[in-house]
PDB file of C-alpha atoms in Angstrom:
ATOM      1  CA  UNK F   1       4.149 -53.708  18.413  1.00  0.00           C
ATOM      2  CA  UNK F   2       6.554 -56.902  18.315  1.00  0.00           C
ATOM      3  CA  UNK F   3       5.722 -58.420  14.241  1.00  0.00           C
ATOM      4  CA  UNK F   4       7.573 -61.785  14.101  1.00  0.00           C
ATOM      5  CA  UNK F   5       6.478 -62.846  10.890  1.00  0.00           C
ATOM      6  CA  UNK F   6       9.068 -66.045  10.789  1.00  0.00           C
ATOM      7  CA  UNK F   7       7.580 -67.213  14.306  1.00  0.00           C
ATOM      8  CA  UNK F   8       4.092 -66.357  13.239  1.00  0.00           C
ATOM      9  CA  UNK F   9       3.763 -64.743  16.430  1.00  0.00           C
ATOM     10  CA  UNK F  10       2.544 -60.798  16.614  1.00  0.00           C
ATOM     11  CA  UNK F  11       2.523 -59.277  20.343  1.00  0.00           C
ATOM     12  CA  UNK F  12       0.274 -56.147  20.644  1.00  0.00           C
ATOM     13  CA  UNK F  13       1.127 -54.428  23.773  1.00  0.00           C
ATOM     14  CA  UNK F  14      -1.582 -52.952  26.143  1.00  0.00           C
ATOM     15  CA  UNK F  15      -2.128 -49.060  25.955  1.00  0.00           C
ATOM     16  CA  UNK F  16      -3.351 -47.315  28.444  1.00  0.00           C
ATOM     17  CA  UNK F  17      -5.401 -44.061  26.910  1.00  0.00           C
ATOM     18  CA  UNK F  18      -7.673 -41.676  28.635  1.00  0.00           C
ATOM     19  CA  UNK F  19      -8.862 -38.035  29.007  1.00  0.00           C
ATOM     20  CA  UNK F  20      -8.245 -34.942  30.892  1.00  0.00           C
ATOM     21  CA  UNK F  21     -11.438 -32.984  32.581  1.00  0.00           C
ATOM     22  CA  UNK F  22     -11.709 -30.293  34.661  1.00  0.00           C
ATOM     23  CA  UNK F  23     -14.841 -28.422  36.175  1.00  0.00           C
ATOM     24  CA  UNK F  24     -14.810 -25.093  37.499  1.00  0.00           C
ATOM     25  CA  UNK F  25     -15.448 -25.181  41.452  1.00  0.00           C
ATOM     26  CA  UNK F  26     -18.090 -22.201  41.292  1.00  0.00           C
ATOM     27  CA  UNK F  27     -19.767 -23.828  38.214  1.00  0.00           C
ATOM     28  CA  UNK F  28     -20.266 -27.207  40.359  1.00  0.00           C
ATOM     29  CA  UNK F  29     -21.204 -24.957  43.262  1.00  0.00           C
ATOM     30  CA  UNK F  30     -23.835 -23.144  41.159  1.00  0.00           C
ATOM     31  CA  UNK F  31     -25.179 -26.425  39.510  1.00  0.00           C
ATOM     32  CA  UNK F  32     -24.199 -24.917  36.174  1.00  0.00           C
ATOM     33  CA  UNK F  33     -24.743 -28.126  33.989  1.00  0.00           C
ATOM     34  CA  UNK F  34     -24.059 -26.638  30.818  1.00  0.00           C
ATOM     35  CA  UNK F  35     -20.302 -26.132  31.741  1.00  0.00           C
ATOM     36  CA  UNK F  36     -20.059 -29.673  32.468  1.00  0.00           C
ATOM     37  CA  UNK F  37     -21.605 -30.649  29.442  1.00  0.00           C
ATOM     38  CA  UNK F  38     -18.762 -28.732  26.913  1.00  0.00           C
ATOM     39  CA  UNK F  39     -16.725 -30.630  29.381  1.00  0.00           C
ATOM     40  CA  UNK F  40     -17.848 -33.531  28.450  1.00  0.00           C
ATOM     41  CA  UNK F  41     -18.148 -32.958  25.313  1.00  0.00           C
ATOM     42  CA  UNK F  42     -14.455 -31.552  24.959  1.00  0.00           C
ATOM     43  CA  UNK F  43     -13.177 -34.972  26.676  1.00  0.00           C
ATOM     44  CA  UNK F  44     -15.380 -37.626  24.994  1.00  0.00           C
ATOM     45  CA  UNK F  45     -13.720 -36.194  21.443  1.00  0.00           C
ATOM     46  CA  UNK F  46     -10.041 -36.522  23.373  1.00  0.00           C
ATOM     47  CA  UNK F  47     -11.346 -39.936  23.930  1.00  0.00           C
ATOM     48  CA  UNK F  48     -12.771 -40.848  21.002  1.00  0.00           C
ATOM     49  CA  UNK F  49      -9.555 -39.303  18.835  1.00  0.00           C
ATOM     50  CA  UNK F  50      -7.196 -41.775  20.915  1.00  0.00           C
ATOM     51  CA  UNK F  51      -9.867 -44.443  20.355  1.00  0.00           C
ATOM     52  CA  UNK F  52      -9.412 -44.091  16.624  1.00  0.00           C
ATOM     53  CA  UNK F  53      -5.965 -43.789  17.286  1.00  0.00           C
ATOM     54  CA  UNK F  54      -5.328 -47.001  18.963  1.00  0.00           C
ATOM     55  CA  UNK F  55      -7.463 -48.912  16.591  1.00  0.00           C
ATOM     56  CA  UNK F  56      -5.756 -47.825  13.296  1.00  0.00           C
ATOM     57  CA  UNK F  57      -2.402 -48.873  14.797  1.00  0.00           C
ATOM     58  CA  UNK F  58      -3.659 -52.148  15.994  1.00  0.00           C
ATOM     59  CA  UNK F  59      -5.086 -52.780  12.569  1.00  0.00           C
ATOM     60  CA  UNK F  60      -2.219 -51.511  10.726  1.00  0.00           C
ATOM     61  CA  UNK F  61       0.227 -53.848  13.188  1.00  0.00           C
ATOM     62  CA  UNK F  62      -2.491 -56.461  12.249  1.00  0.00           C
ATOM     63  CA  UNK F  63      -2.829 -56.439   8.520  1.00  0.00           C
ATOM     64  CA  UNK F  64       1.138 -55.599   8.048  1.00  0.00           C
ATOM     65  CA  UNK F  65       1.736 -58.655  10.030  1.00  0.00           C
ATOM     66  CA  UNK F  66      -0.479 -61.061   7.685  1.00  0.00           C
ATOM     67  CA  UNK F  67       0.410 -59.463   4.427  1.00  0.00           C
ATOM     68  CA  UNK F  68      -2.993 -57.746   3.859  1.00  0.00           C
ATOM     69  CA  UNK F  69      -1.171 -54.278   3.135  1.00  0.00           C
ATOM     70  CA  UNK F  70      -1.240 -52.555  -0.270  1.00  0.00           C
ATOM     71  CA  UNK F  71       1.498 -50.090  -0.606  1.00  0.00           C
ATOM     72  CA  UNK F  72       0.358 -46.840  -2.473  1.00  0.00           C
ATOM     73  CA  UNK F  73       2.747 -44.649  -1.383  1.00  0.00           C
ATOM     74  CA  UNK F  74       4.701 -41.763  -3.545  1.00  0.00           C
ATOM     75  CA  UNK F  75       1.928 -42.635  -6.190  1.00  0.00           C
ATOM     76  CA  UNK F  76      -1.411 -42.432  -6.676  1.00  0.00           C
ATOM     77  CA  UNK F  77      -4.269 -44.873  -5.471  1.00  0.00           C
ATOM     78  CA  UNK F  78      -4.901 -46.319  -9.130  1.00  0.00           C
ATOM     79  CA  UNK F  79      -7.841 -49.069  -9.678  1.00  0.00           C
ATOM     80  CA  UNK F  80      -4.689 -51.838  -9.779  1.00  0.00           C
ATOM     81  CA  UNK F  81      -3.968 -50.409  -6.327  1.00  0.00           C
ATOM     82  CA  UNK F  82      -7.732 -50.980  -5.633  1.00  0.00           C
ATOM     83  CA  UNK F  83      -7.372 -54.341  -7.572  1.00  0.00           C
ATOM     84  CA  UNK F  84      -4.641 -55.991  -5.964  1.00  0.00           C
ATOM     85  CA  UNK F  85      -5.406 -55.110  -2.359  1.00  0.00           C
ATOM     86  CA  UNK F  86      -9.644 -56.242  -3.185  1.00  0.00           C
ATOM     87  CA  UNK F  87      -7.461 -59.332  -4.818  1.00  0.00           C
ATOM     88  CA  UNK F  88      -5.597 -60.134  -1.066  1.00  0.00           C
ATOM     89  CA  UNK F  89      -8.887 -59.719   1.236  1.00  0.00           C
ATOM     90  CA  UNK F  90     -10.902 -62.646   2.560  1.00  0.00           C
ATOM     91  CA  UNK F  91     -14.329 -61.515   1.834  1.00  0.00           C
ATOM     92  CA  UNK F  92     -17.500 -62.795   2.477  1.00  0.00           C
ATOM     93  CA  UNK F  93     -21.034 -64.573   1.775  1.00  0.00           C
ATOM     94  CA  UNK F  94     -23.718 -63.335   3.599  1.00  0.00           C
ATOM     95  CA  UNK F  95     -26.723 -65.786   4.559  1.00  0.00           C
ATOM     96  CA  UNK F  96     -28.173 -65.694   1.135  1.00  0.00           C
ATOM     97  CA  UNK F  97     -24.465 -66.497  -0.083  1.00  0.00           C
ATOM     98  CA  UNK F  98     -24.343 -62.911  -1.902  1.00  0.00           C
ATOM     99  CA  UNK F  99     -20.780 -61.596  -1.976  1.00  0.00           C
ATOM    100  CA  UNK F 100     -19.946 -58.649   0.774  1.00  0.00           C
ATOM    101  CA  UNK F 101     -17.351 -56.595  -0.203  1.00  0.00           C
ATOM    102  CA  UNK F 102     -14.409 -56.272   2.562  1.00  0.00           C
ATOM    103  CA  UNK F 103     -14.463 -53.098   3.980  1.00  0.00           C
ATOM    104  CA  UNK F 104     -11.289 -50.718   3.412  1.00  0.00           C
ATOM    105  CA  UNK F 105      -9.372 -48.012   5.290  1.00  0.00           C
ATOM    106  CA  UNK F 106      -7.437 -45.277   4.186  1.00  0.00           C
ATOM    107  CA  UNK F 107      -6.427 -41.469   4.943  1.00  0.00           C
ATOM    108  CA  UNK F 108      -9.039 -39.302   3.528  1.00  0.00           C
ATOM    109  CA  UNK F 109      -6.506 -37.359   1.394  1.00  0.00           C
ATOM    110  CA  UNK F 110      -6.995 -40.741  -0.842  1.00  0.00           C
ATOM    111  CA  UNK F 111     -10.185 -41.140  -0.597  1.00  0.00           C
ATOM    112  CA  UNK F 112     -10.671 -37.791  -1.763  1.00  0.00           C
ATOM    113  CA  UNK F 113      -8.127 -38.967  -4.922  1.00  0.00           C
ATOM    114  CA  UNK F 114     -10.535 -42.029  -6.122  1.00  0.00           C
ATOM    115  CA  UNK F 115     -11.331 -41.678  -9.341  1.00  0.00           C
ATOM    116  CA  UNK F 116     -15.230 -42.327 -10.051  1.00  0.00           C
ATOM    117  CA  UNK F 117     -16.077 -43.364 -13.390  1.00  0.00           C
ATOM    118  CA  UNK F 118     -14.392 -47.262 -14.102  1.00  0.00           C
ATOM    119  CA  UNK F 119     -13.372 -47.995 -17.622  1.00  0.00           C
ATOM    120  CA  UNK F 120     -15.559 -50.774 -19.703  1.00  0.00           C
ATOM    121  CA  UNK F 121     -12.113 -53.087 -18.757  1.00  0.00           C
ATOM    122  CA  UNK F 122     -11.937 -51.510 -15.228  1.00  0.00           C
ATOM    123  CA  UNK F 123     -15.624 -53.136 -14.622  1.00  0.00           C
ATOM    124  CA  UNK F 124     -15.178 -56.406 -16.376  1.00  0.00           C
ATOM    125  CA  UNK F 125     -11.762 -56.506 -13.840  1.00  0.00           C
ATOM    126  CA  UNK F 126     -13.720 -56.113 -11.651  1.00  0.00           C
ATOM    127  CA  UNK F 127     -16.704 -58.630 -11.980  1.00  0.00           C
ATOM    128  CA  UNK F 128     -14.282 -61.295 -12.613  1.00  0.00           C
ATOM    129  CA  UNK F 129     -13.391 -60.961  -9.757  1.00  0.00           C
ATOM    130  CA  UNK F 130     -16.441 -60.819  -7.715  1.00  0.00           C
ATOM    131  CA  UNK F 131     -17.343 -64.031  -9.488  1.00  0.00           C
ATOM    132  CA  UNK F 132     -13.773 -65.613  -8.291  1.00  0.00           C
ATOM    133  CA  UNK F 133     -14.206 -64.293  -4.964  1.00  0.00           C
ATOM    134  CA  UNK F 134     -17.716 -66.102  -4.677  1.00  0.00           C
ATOM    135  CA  UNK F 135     -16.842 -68.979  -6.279  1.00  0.00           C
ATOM    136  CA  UNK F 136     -14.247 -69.611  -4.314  1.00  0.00           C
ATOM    137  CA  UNK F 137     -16.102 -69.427  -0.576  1.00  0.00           C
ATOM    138  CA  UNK F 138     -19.133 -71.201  -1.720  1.00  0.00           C
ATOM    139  CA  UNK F 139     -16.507 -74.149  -2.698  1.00  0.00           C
ATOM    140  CA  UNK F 140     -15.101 -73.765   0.592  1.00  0.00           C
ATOM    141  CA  UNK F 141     -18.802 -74.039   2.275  1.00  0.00           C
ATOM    142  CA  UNK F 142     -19.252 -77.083   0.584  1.00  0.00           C
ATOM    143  CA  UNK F 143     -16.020 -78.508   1.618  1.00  0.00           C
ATOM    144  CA  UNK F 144     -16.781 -77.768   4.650  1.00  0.00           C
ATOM    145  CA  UNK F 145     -20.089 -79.543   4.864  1.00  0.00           C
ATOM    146  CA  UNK F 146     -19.270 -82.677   3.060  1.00  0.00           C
ATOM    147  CA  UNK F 147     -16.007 -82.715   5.655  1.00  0.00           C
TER     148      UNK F 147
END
C-alpha cells in the first residue's frame, strides 16, 4: 500500500489469495463425499480468513489515508475514543431521513473492553451529537436540491 497523502493519491496493489485442497485418490475412487466435504470445508475457512484479511488491510490503508483513524493504542477505548472517532465519520440518513449510525471495526479484545452503562453526560454527548450529525446532512440535501 503506496499512501500519498500530499498527492491525494492512495495505490492499493492487487493480491492474489487462494486456498490449498487436496483429496485422497481412494476417497475420489470410492465416491466418499464426506471427505470432500471437510475438504471443503477446511479450504473455504482458509479462504474466508484471507478474505477478512485482505479487507481489513484495504480498509485500514483506506481510512489511514483519509484521516478516519482513531488511535487507541497503549490505552483504553474510553467513550472520548468512541466520541471523537463517531465525531470524524460521514454518517447517514436513511429514506425517512433518520440518522444511521456508521458502522465501526475493531479487534475483539476492545470490543470485549466497552464499557456498557453511559453516564447522564456520556448520553447528552452523545445526542448532541446525533442531532449535529442530522442536522448537518439534511442541510446538505437541501443544498443539494435547491443547487
Amino acid at each position: 500500500v503506496v499512501d500519498s497523502r500530499e498527492s491525494g493519491q492512495l495505490h492499493l496493489p492487487s493480491e492474489s489469495i487462494g486456498f490449498q485442497i487436496s483429496w485422497d485418490r481412494a476417497d475420489v475412487v470410492t465416491g466418499n463425499f464426506e471427505a470432500l466435504m471437510l475438504q471443503l470445508d477446511s479450504a473455504s475457512g482458509e479462504l474466508g480468513e484471507k478474505l477478512v484479511a485482505m479487507f481489513v488491510k484495504t480498509i485500514d490503508a483506506v481510512t489511514d489515508s483519509t484521516g478516519n483513524v482513531v488511535n487507541a493504542e497503549g490505552g483504553e477505548f474510553t467513550f472520548e475514543t468512541l466520541y471523537e472517532a463517531l465525531e470524524q465519520i460521514e454518517w447517514s440518513l436513511d429514506e425517512n431521513d433518520e440518522l444511521v449510525m456508521p458502522s465501526l471495526v475493531m479487534h475483539p479484545d476492545v470490543i470485549k473492553n466497552l464499557p456498557t452503562e453511559q453516564t447522564p453526560e456520556q448520553k447528552a454527548a452523545m445526542e448532541d451529537l446525533k442531532r449535529r450529525k442530522r442536522e448537518e446532512l439534511l442541510a446538505k440535501r437541501r443544498r443539494r436540491r435547491l443547487s
